[in-house]
Amino acid sequence: WVYVKADESACFKWLKRGIELVSQILNGQVGIILSIDGTVLFDIFLSLVDFAVYDEKKKLLTGQLRKYPEKLIIYCKDLRVFNFCLRYTKEEEVKRIVSGIIHHSQTPKLLKRLFLFSYASAAPNNTDGRNQTVMFDTLEDWRDELERTKGNVQYKAVSTNEGYKVSEKLPLYFVVPICVSEESILKYEGRGIPIWCWSCHNGAALLKMSAFPKEQDDSTSQMQKAFLDGIYRTIRKPPYELLKTDDLSSSLPSLQEIQTAYTRFKQLFLIDNSTDFWATDVKWFSLLESTNWLEIIRRVLKKAIEVVECLERQHTNVLLIEETATDLCCVISSLVQVMMDSYSRTKLGFQSLIQKEWVIGGHGFLDRCNHLHKSDKEEAPVFLLLLNCVWQLVQQYPSAFEFTETYLTVLSDSLYVPIFSTFFFNSQHQKDTTTTGEILKTQSSPFRFLTVWDWSVQFDLKAQAFLNNPLYAEKPKPEKSQRKTARFKHQRQLSLPLTQTKSSPKRGFFREETDHLIKNILGKRIGKFINSSDEPPNSFREFYDSWHSKPVDYHGLLLPRIDGPEIKVWAQRYLRWIPEAQLHGGGTIATAAKILDLMEEVQNLQVKMDEEHSQAVSGDTHAVPMLRNSARLSSLFPFALLQRQSIKPALPTSTWKDLEDEDDLVKRDDEFVDLSDML
Amino acid sequence: MSATRCGLSALPVLPGEVVLEAAREVRHRGGGGSVRGTLLCTNVRVAFVPGAQPPSFSPFLQSDYSVALRCIRTLVAGRGQDGDTALTPSAMTQGGFDGHHLPPFSASSFTKPTVLTASSTLTFIPEELAVFCQDFRLLRFHFPENGLGLQAFRVRGWMAFEVANAIAEARETATWPGDSRSHVDATMGDDEEEGSPPTLLFESLQDWERELQRLGAVGWRVSAVNERFDMAASLPRYLWVPSTLLDHDLKRTFAHFQERRVARLCWHHPNGSDLLRAAGFHAASEPGSEDIRCLEVLLGAGCRPCVLADTAELPSPPDIQLAHLRLQALCLPGAAADEKWLSALEGTRWLEHVRACLRKAVEVASLLAGKWCSVVLQEPSDRDLSCLLASLVQLLADPHARTLHGFQSLVQREWVAAGHPFPQRLGLCRDSPREESPVFLLFLDCTWQLLRQFPAAFGFTEAYLLALHDSTFLPYCSTFLFSCQRQRGRGGVQQPRTQTYTPVSGRWDPSPGSSTCRLPPVWAWGLHYSRQQQARFWNPAWDAGPVGTPDAVDPQNKGTPASAWSGSSSGAVLSLSKGSLTPQPFPWRSGRLPPRLLRWAPSLETLSDRGGDRIPTPPRGLLLPCAAGPSVRLWRRCYLRGLPEAQVMGLGDSQPLVSILIPHRSIPTPCIHPTPHVTNPVPHSSIPPQCASIPTPCIHSNPMYILPNPTCPSHPRECPSQSHVCPSNPMCDHPNPVYPPIPIPCASTSTPHNHLFASHMCPSNPMFPPHPHVHSSQPHMCLSNPTCLHPNPAVPHPDPTYPPQHGRLAPCPALLVEELALLQDRLCAWQQDRAHAEPASSPLAPSR
């Protein structure tokens, strides 16, 4: 570990008070750490650095710098923004820091130069094997999953791809319909083969298939067509259900659109000063709308509901087609499973789902996250899109999920943490070959990759408590649930969709100013509302409306609301570093803290009562109150920043701040402000 | 009348209410299904009574299906297509759910819509009636085919009648002499009994004295100078004025304010800064030197910097009205495409107005609490936005105002007594529609924003705000019927009409001193909300602790804060605009600007701007809401109620409290005794019987309150040998017929509790035996949501299997608190019995 010590390298007003600020770049490639007297104030993984700019003119840092900047702003992928003033720093230090940042955050690099590998070869092998997430890297995992979803009658797990002889993009093991032969799998490197994702309780299955690329050669495309027809014929015959194919590339926004929308959306929250914040504030809603990000979320959710409708109501198999079947296919199939399979709404189930559909399923994390800074063209926040969609569900039906929105937030952050292997490879093949190649070459000990699902690496137990939803409605006993589902179906038979369909969306907003006119228009609008719904009923809408007109079963099917007012901004993820949006003593944490307190108190009292009753003196059953504290939490907790430049509890040097620290921060913050007043 | 004609003698009519028309076999269509019942039109309201039989007595004036006539905005009638065939049970089973075919039942069953007015005549037989309400509800009624001719005739009859009457009625009901005294007494008496601080109505001198004492406002007194309303007609009888100002001197000052609405105290911060409100200075007045002295004493100038905050940055009442109308239009079904929803919402400018109010309130509150200045709120009329601002500032700065009764007192003082012209603003006087402006509803929206941002800081819930929102249109509550105390005392909105003094009650008190109107105040919630509904008014997550008393006792802020300017600037007069302070002399002192003010005034620019160096951690007790775009939301549960897709509303994050609290999982109770007592799973079977359950002596209106053991009449501590006193779970309402039907102030709702632990909770939990009893008389409510007052239409009302068993039901969050209290009591009692020296583990007494 090489420390670049840069005295007086910063920035803040604290400097004048004589606090030594040290900016360090550890090992030249891990991150930036800012510390006062050895106390780490914050650290940033360089892999998190989105882009860095300098100067008042907000010039982007590029390779050649004529003049070294006095001011440096670092924008992170987790939406933090750091301001550094380098005026008091020695020029050579500035050079080292700035060129280090440029080098490691912008220039392309080789996969094996990722910090991941250095870390994996040096990592302490202390992770316990308690991680129960199904990794789907063995044939058994797939067979278990088939059994769990009762898909084993019609589908089989195959090991055709062992040694990657079919395709490097496919996982070692996967599941196909029983009738699909090994030869046909081998024929086009796995293209044109329906690959099983999941079977729903009525036997209908969700399949995905990577499409053939457009061929110039007529005969080739003829052959491909014949091949496909053969495949379709076999899987349309009994015992398979009807099949509906859905080409996602035509019905969903392209990756490029998603990337553009997210980039624009992100800008709304990458705020480096208050002025910007208040400038965007005036037109907040229209700005938000113009980014199109929420609209994309809506479209994706809608598509997922359509697929659910086919599976659930029409008992039709659904085949998702995409060129590689590893981008939007993953989004849709994961969403469908989250909506339909309550197991996917538990923490383990969700992790297994991500493992199955994304990590093993072959989503190109390396390219999509652009970890190597090679090409911006491949970059697209597809996984983030999934998390955003799942968040919509979580916030609409919080008690249906075992995990919290905080879980989703830290998961989205973990995408860029270079010590976990989970999100740093394009495919299982790439991971295998790279690691074996490296080991052969360097003769080093085998890499010990950490998986992100081992949350204890990142967070201590207290902090991990925030990932679990204390108010999760746990699934009742199996036999009960059987009865329940039976009755649930029965109810569905009897109840009809009674909500009227929503009238066709049209017309803008009227502009007339006088009350009188408006009253007239209100009348007309009402008339129009009633008139305008003569359109033929659409089965999607009926399904959606009828589901929403019934009480929710948290362990059954879950459909998100996708109407205009219902799609929201994921406030925790996007607003958490913005002090202007902070509420002292407010936010959901205020009630959550209270609930946790109460539950714990009840628990403790019961333990105590039982103890006293049995007169057994068993010592340490009293849990330490987790949130018992007089400190007032801010709405940004547990991510709270009290000053923009302040601490993000990051890993692995620090864990989340628990409450005492928050309290400390409050005090420290007061000092800072006092100081600023004195200046 | 028709009531007798239809055999509806048992209809729950209000005193003086007459059933004009009735139609049976009508279907009410909500989001979740249709309910059959009887539709009634009285001279006060349109009411739908579910159930096949004519309704029996219902104690509540307002059911969820009824709407006051003057709350109706538009009536639309239409002819159905296949509507009723789709609704018959046979069609339901034939159509089936699993098939591809679904009965074409949708809004499209509604053709030929006609907006009904008093003068319009229907040219067809209506089959469907949609009632668009002012409070954003949408009620849809379907008239089935059988007996169509007759029904339609009646319907047509009453609809036309009703619209015509809706206008006249609104006035008449204002003076409607209901004989509801007994109701009022009962419910208001309840409140007193419950021991919680009652709502002060500020009608009497005592109320003003009491509140002033609570504020600890030394240097202020109650002046009765306006007792006869001869000084200022629209001001309340009693005013808070500086003690140093004699009434004689005070009288000099009235003339210098518009409408003679003189400056007076609203609120006193414990650190000594005062919040005053006043009308604008009268332009034509030229005070003499003696007047100037009195004025300046009145305005508190001289001891502290005095900041004049005008309402120029706030929306004007016409702005609010326009925005509200646009909002109403937007909240109609299909008003904006999903992808254009956000910009359409922005286009209403309603949230912009909310933000402006919040921002201003934050500025004023931080001036009071952080900078120790006195603030004078000045609005030209002092009757609209001053009310809003004064109340908002107190909500931010005074924890007492955030309790339920504190809030009611606040509304009573700053709106009702202060003379907000409710009849004009709510459109009760149809003669002057130009003056309609829902300023009060804007205030409720602002309050909801605060509640959303600080869910643990308020003693009341969204359900309460919704109830208050809806109650502003009630014709039988006196609170919002008058524009000032003087008018209330006279008992009429306009000049008394013929019905003003009807000897029906014979109890009209003619004495001028008694200003009480016979109509109950809106705060008598027992009149129109059931106990269960009222239970949802209390916020179980309320945490009075962290946001305790204002920071006068905060050790951090002892003495003068660095940011306070007292001393350096006493006597300064500043004006607050756009977040910054500028020196501004009183109009009569213009031209004489103290030069030293200029020196430091610019440095105040960033004050409470929430930009730059804003107050870092607000003093305890002070809420600083965020008024930025991402933080101010639409009050969906209120405004989107009319949308069909929102009628069975899921929980959203607009509902942080609910979304946190409602979903509920088993309390992780370690089952150390894995139900060894199968026959008697009551928890205290596992502890010594003599200390089983101690009825708590408190009788508060406390959701955490535990119902006394019904079978244990005496205090168990006096009968220690008593064996096993509680045969049933003491947390459940015991439907014991022997149990005296005293009003149970227990806010716990036994049913969700029951359901919760019966269905998706750890079944082996010895704490929660499934309750064997079914409350058949239970008011029908949407249990999934403690804030939802409306019944879940998906559940048929008089359902013998009630409570329904699906998983959506979740407990009232009060249960946790309740359970805790129970355990604590039990533990405590047990320990005492055992003479253990060790006290109860934690004094986390449910804070109420």
JSON list of N, CA and C in Angstrom, two decimals, chain B residues 773-815:
[
{"chain": "B", "resi": 773, "resn": "HIS", "atom": "N", "xyz": [-64.47, -14.63, 19.26]},
{"chain": "B", "resi": 773, "resn": "HIS", "atom": "CA", "xyz": [-65.70, -13.88, 19.01]},
{"chain": "B", "resi": 773, "resn": "HIS", "atom": "C", "xyz": [-65.62, -13.10, 17.72]},
{"chain": "B", "resi": 774, "resn": "VAL", "atom": "N", "xyz": [-66.75, -12.93, 17.17]},
{"chain": "B", "resi": 774, "resn": "VAL", "atom": "CA", "xyz": [-66.81, -12.12, 15.96]},
{"chain": "B", "resi": 774, "resn": "VAL", "atom": "C", "xyz": [-67.65, -10.90, 16.28]},
{"chain": "B", "resi": 775, "resn": "HIS", "atom": "N", "xyz": [-67.13, -9.81, 15.95]},
{"chain": "B", "resi": 775, "resn": "HIS", "atom": "CA", "xyz": [-67.87, -8.58, 16.19]},
{"chain": "B", "resi": 775, "resn": "HIS", "atom": "C", "xyz": [-68.85, -8.36, 15.06]},
{"chain": "B", "resi": 776, "resn": "SER", "atom": "N", "xyz": [-70.03, -8.71, 15.29]},
{"chain": "B", "resi": 776, "resn": "SER", "atom": "CA", "xyz": [-70.96, -8.53, 14.18]},
{"chain": "B", "resi": 776, "resn": "SER", "atom": "C", "xyz": [-71.38, -7.08, 14.08]},
{"chain": "B", "resi": 777, "resn": "SER", "atom": "N", "xyz": [-71.32, -6.39, 15.19]},
{"chain": "B", "resi": 777, "resn": "SER", "atom": "CA", "xyz": [-71.81, -5.02, 15.15]},
{"chain": "B", "resi": 777, "resn": "SER", "atom": "C", "xyz": [-70.72, -4.05, 14.75]},
{"chain": "B", "resi": 778, "resn": "GLN", "atom": "N", "xyz": [-69.62, -4.61, 14.38]},
{"chain": "B", "resi": 778, "resn": "GLN", "atom": "CA", "xyz": [-68.49, -3.74, 14.12]},
{"chain": "B", "resi": 778, "resn": "GLN", "atom": "C", "xyz": [-68.71, -2.86, 12.89]},
{"chain": "B", "resi": 779, "resn": "PRO", "atom": "N", "xyz": [-68.43, -1.61, 12.99]},
{"chain": "B", "resi": 779, "resn": "PRO", "atom": "CA", "xyz": [-68.54, -0.79, 11.79]},
{"chain": "B", "resi": 779, "resn": "PRO", "atom": "C", "xyz": [-67.61, -1.31, 10.72]},
{"chain": "B", "resi": 780, "resn": "HIS", "atom": "N", "xyz": [-68.09, -1.18, 9.57]},
{"chain": "B", "resi": 780, "resn": "HIS", "atom": "CA", "xyz": [-67.41, -1.80, 8.46]},
{"chain": "B", "resi": 780, "resn": "HIS", "atom": "C", "xyz": [-66.31, -0.88, 7.97]},
{"chain": "B", "resi": 781, "resn": "MET", "atom": "N", "xyz": [-65.13, -1.34, 8.08]},
{"chain": "B", "resi": 781, "resn": "MET", "atom": "CA", "xyz": [-64.05, -0.43, 7.69]},
{"chain": "B", "resi": 781, "resn": "MET", "atom": "C", "xyz": [-62.99, -1.16, 6.91]},
{"chain": "B", "resi": 782, "resn": "CYS", "atom": "N", "xyz": [-62.28, -0.36, 6.23]},
{"chain": "B", "resi": 782, "resn": "CYS", "atom": "CA", "xyz": [-61.14, -0.90, 5.51]},
{"chain": "B", "resi": 782, "resn": "CYS", "atom": "C", "xyz": [-60.03, -1.10, 6.52]},
{"chain": "B", "resi": 783, "resn": "LEU", "atom": "N", "xyz": [-59.79, -2.29, 6.85]},
{"chain": "B", "resi": 783, "resn": "LEU", "atom": "CA", "xyz": [-58.85, -2.54, 7.93]},
{"chain": "B", "resi": 783, "resn": "LEU", "atom": "C", "xyz": [-57.42, -2.52, 7.47]},
{"chain": "B", "resi": 784, "resn": "SER", "atom": "N", "xyz": [-57.27, -2.62, 6.21]},
{"chain": "B", "resi": 784, "resn": "SER", "atom": "CA", "xyz": [-55.89, -2.71, 5.75]},
{"chain": "B", "resi": 784, "resn": "SER", "atom": "C", "xyz": [-55.16, -1.44, 6.02]},
{"chain": "B", "resi": 785, "resn": "ASN", "atom": "N", "xyz": [-55.89, -0.42, 6.24]},
{"chain": "B", "resi": 785, "resn": "ASN", "atom": "CA", "xyz": [-55.23, 0.86, 6.23]},
{"chain": "B", "resi": 785, "resn": "ASN", "atom": "C", "xyz": [-55.78, 1.69, 7.34]},
{"chain": "B", "resi": 786, "resn": "PRO", "atom": "N", "xyz": [-54.99, 1.98, 8.29]},
{"chain": "B", "resi": 786, "resn": "PRO", "atom": "CA", "xyz": [-55.53, 2.73, 9.41]},
{"chain": "B", "resi": 786, "resn": "PRO", "atom": "C", "xyz": [-55.92, 4.15, 9.04]},
{"chain": "B", "resi": 787, "resn": "THR", "atom": "N", "xyz": [-55.43, 4.61, 7.94]},
{"chain": "B", "resi": 787, "resn": "THR", "atom": "CA", "xyz": [-55.77, 5.96, 7.61]},
{"chain": "B", "resi": 787, "resn": "THR", "atom": "C", "xyz": [-56.94, 6.02, 6.67]},
{"chain": "B", "resi": 788, "resn": "CYS", "atom": "N", "xyz": [-57.37, 4.92, 6.23]},
{"chain": "B", "resi": 788, "resn": "CYS", "atom": "CA", "xyz": [-58.45, 4.93, 5.26]},
{"chain": "B", "resi": 788, "resn": "CYS", "atom": "C", "xyz": [-59.75, 4.88, 6.00]},
{"chain": "B", "resi": 789, "resn": "LEU", "atom": "N", "xyz": [-60.55, 5.86, 5.76]},
{"chain": "B", "resi": 789, "resn": "LEU", "atom": "CA", "xyz": [-61.81, 5.90, 6.47]},
{"chain": "B", "resi": 789, "resn": "LEU", "atom": "C", "xyz": [-62.90, 5.26, 5.68]},
{"chain": "B", "resi": 790, "resn": "HIS", "atom": "N", "xyz": [-62.64, 5.03, 4.46]},
{"chain": "B", "resi": 790, "resn": "HIS", "atom": "CA", "xyz": [-63.72, 4.55, 3.63]},
{"chain": "B", "resi": 790, "resn": "HIS", "atom": "C", "xyz": [-63.73, 3.05, 3.65]},
{"chain": "B", "resi": 791, "resn": "PRO", "atom": "N", "xyz": [-64.88, 2.52, 3.54]},
{"chain": "B", "resi": 791, "resn": "PRO", "atom": "CA", "xyz": [-64.97, 1.08, 3.64]},
{"chain": "B", "resi": 791, "resn": "PRO", "atom": "C", "xyz": [-64.41, 0.46, 2.39]},
{"chain": "B", "resi": 792, "resn": "ASN", "atom": "N", "xyz": [-63.94, -0.68, 2.57]},
{"chain": "B", "resi": 792, "resn": "ASN", "atom": "CA", "xyz": [-63.45, -1.40, 1.41]},
{"chain": "B", "resi": 792, "resn": "ASN", "atom": "C", "xyz": [-64.65, -1.96, 0.68]},
{"chain": "B", "resi": 793, "resn": "PRO", "atom": "N", "xyz": [-64.91, -1.43, -0.49]},
{"chain": "B", "resi": 793, "resn": "PRO", "atom": "CA", "xyz": [-66.12, -1.86, -1.17]},
{"chain": "B", "resi": 793, "resn": "PRO", "atom": "C", "xyz": [-66.03, -3.31, -1.63]},
{"chain": "B", "resi": 794, "resn": "ALA", "atom": "N", "xyz": [-64.84, -3.83, -1.61]},
{"chain": "B", "resi": 794, "resn": "ALA", "atom": "CA", "xyz": [-64.71, -5.20, -2.05]},
{"chain": "B", "resi": 794, "resn": "ALA", "atom": "C", "xyz": [-65.34, -6.17, -1.08]},
{"chain": "B", "resi": 795, "resn": "VAL", "atom": "N", "xyz": [-65.48, -5.70, 0.11]},
{"chain": "B", "resi": 795, "resn": "VAL", "atom": "CA", "xyz": [-66.04, -6.60, 1.11]},
{"chain": "B", "resi": 795, "resn": "VAL", "atom": "C", "xyz": [-67.50, -6.26, 1.29]},
{"chain": "B", "resi": 796, "resn": "PRO", "atom": "N", "xyz": [-68.36, -7.18, 1.09]},
{"chain": "B", "resi": 796, "resn": "PRO", "atom": "CA", "xyz": [-69.77, -6.90, 1.28]},
{"chain": "B", "resi": 796, "resn": "PRO", "atom": "C", "xyz": [-70.03, -6.52, 2.72]},
{"chain": "B", "resi": 797, "resn": "HIS", "atom": "N", "xyz": [-70.90, -5.62, 2.89]},
{"chain": "B", "resi": 797, "resn": "HIS", "atom": "CA", "xyz": [-70.95, -5.01, 4.22]},
{"chain": "B", "resi": 797, "resn": "HIS", "atom": "C", "xyz": [-71.44, -5.93, 5.33]},
{"chain": "B", "resi": 798, "resn": "PRO", "atom": "N", "xyz": [-72.67, -6.35, 5.30]},
{"chain": "B", "resi": 798, "resn": "PRO", "atom": "CA", "xyz": [-73.12, -7.08, 6.49]},
{"chain": "B", "resi": 798, "resn": "PRO", "atom": "C", "xyz": [-72.68, -8.53, 6.38]},
{"chain": "B", "resi": 799, "resn": "ASP", "atom": "N", "xyz": [-71.47, -8.68, 6.31]},
{"chain": "B", "resi": 799, "resn": "ASP", "atom": "CA", "xyz": [-70.91, -9.99, 6.05]},
{"chain": "B", "resi": 799, "resn": "ASP", "atom": "C", "xyz": [-70.76, -10.74, 7.36]},
{"chain": "B", "resi": 800, "resn": "PRO", "atom": "N", "xyz": [-71.37, -11.86, 7.48]},
{"chain": "B", "resi": 800, "resn": "PRO", "atom": "CA", "xyz": [-71.24, -12.59, 8.74]},
{"chain": "B", "resi": 800, "resn": "PRO", "atom": "C", "xyz": [-69.84, -13.14, 8.94]},
{"chain": "B", "resi": 801, "resn": "THR", "atom": "N", "xyz": [-69.11, -13.28, 7.87]},
{"chain": "B", "resi": 801, "resn": "THR", "atom": "CA", "xyz": [-67.76, -13.81, 8.03]},
{"chain": "B", "resi": 801, "resn": "THR", "atom": "C", "xyz": [-66.76, -12.72, 8.28]},
{"chain": "B", "resi": 802, "resn": "TYR", "atom": "N", "xyz": [-67.28, -11.55, 8.44]},
{"chain": "B", "resi": 802, "resn": "TYR", "atom": "CA", "xyz": [-66.40, -10.44, 8.75]},
{"chain": "B", "resi": 802, "resn": "TYR", "atom": "C", "xyz": [-65.66, -10.74, 10.02]},
{"chain": "B", "resi": 803, "resn": "PRO", "atom": "N", "xyz": [-64.44, -10.53, 10.22]},
{"chain": "B", "resi": 803, "resn": "PRO", "atom": "CA", "xyz": [-63.52, -9.88, 9.31]},
{"chain": "B", "resi": 803, "resn": "PRO", "atom": "C", "xyz": [-63.05, -10.80, 8.19]},
{"chain": "B", "resi": 804, "resn": "PRO", "atom": "N", "xyz": [-62.84, -10.25, 7.06]},
{"chain": "B", "resi": 804, "resn": "PRO", "atom": "CA", "xyz": [-62.36, -11.07, 5.96]},
{"chain": "B", "resi": 804, "resn": "PRO", "atom": "C", "xyz": [-60.95, -11.58, 6.24]},
{"chain": "B", "resi": 805, "resn": "GLN", "atom": "N", "xyz": [-60.61, -12.60, 5.57]},
{"chain": "B", "resi": 805, "resn": "GLN", "atom": "CA", "xyz": [-59.41, -13.33, 5.97]},
{"chain": "B", "resi": 805, "resn": "GLN", "atom": "C", "xyz": [-58.22, -13.15, 5.06]},
{"chain": "B", "resi": 806, "resn": "HIS", "atom": "N", "xyz": [-58.32, -12.29, 4.08]},
{"chain": "B", "resi": 806, "resn": "HIS", "atom": "CA", "xyz": [-57.15, -12.29, 3.20]},
{"chain": "B", "resi": 806, "resn": "HIS", "atom": "C", "xyz": [-56.00, -11.50, 3.78]},
{"chain": "B", "resi": 807, "resn": "GLY", "atom": "N", "xyz": [-54.91, -11.72, 3.15]},
{"chain": "B", "resi": 807, "resn": "GLY", "atom": "CA", "xyz": [-53.66, -11.28, 3.75]},
{"chain": "B", "resi": 807, "resn": "GLY", "atom": "C", "xyz": [-53.44, -9.80, 3.76]},
{"chain": "B", "resi": 808, "resn": "ARG", "atom": "N", "xyz": [-54.27, -9.06, 3.10]},
{"chain": "B", "resi": 808, "resn": "ARG", "atom": "CA", "xyz": [-54.01, -7.64, 3.06]},
{"chain": "B", "resi": 808, "resn": "ARG", "atom": "C", "xyz": [-54.23, -7.02, 4.41]},
{"chain": "B", "resi": 809, "resn": "LEU", "atom": "N", "xyz": [-55.09, -7.64, 5.15]},
{"chain": "B", "resi": 809, "resn": "LEU", "atom": "CA", "xyz": [-55.40, -7.03, 6.43]},
{"chain": "B", "resi": 809, "resn": "LEU", "atom": "C", "xyz": [-54.16, -6.99, 7.28]},
{"chain": "B", "resi": 810, "resn": "ALA", "atom": "N", "xyz": [-54.01, -5.92, 7.89]},
{"chain": "B", "resi": 810, "resn": "ALA", "atom": "CA", "xyz": [-52.85, -5.77, 8.76]},
{"chain": "B", "resi": 810, "resn": "ALA", "atom": "C", "xyz": [-53.33, -5.03, 9.97]},
{"chain": "B", "resi": 811, "resn": "PRO", "atom": "N", "xyz": [-52.59, -5.12, 11.03]},
{"chain": "B", "resi": 811, "resn": "PRO", "atom": "CA", "xyz": [-53.10, -4.58, 12.27]},
{"chain": "B", "resi": 811, "resn": "PRO", "atom": "C", "xyz": [-52.96, -3.08, 12.34]},
{"chain": "B", "resi": 812, "resn": "CYS", "atom": "N", "xyz": [-53.73, -2.55, 13.19]},
{"chain": "B", "resi": 812, "resn": "CYS", "atom": "CA", "xyz": [-53.49, -1.17, 13.57]},
{"chain": "B", "resi": 812, "resn": "CYS", "atom": "C", "xyz": [-52.15, -1.17, 14.28]},
{"chain": "B", "resi": 813, "resn": "PRO", "atom": "N", "xyz": [-51.30, -0.26, 13.92]},
{"chain": "B", "resi": 813, "resn": "PRO", "atom": "CA", "xyz": [-49.97, -0.28, 14.54]},
{"chain": "B", "resi": 813, "resn": "PRO", "atom": "C", "xyz": [-50.02, -0.05, 16.03]},
{"chain": "B", "resi": 814, "resn": "ALA", "atom": "N", "xyz": [-51.14, 0.43, 16.48]},
{"chain": "B", "resi": 814, "resn": "ALA", "atom": "CA", "xyz": [-51.24, 0.65, 17.91]},
{"chain": "B", "resi": 814, "resn": "ALA", "atom": "C", "xyz": [-51.07, -0.64, 18.69]},
{"chain": "B", "resi": 815, "resn": "LEU", "atom": "N", "xyz": [-51.25, -1.74, 17.97]},
{"chain": "B", "resi": 815, "resn": "LEU", "atom": "CA", "xyz": [-51.22, -3.00, 18.69]},
{"chain": "B", "resi": 815, "resn": "LEU", "atom": "C", "xyz": [-49.87, -3.29, 19.31]}
]
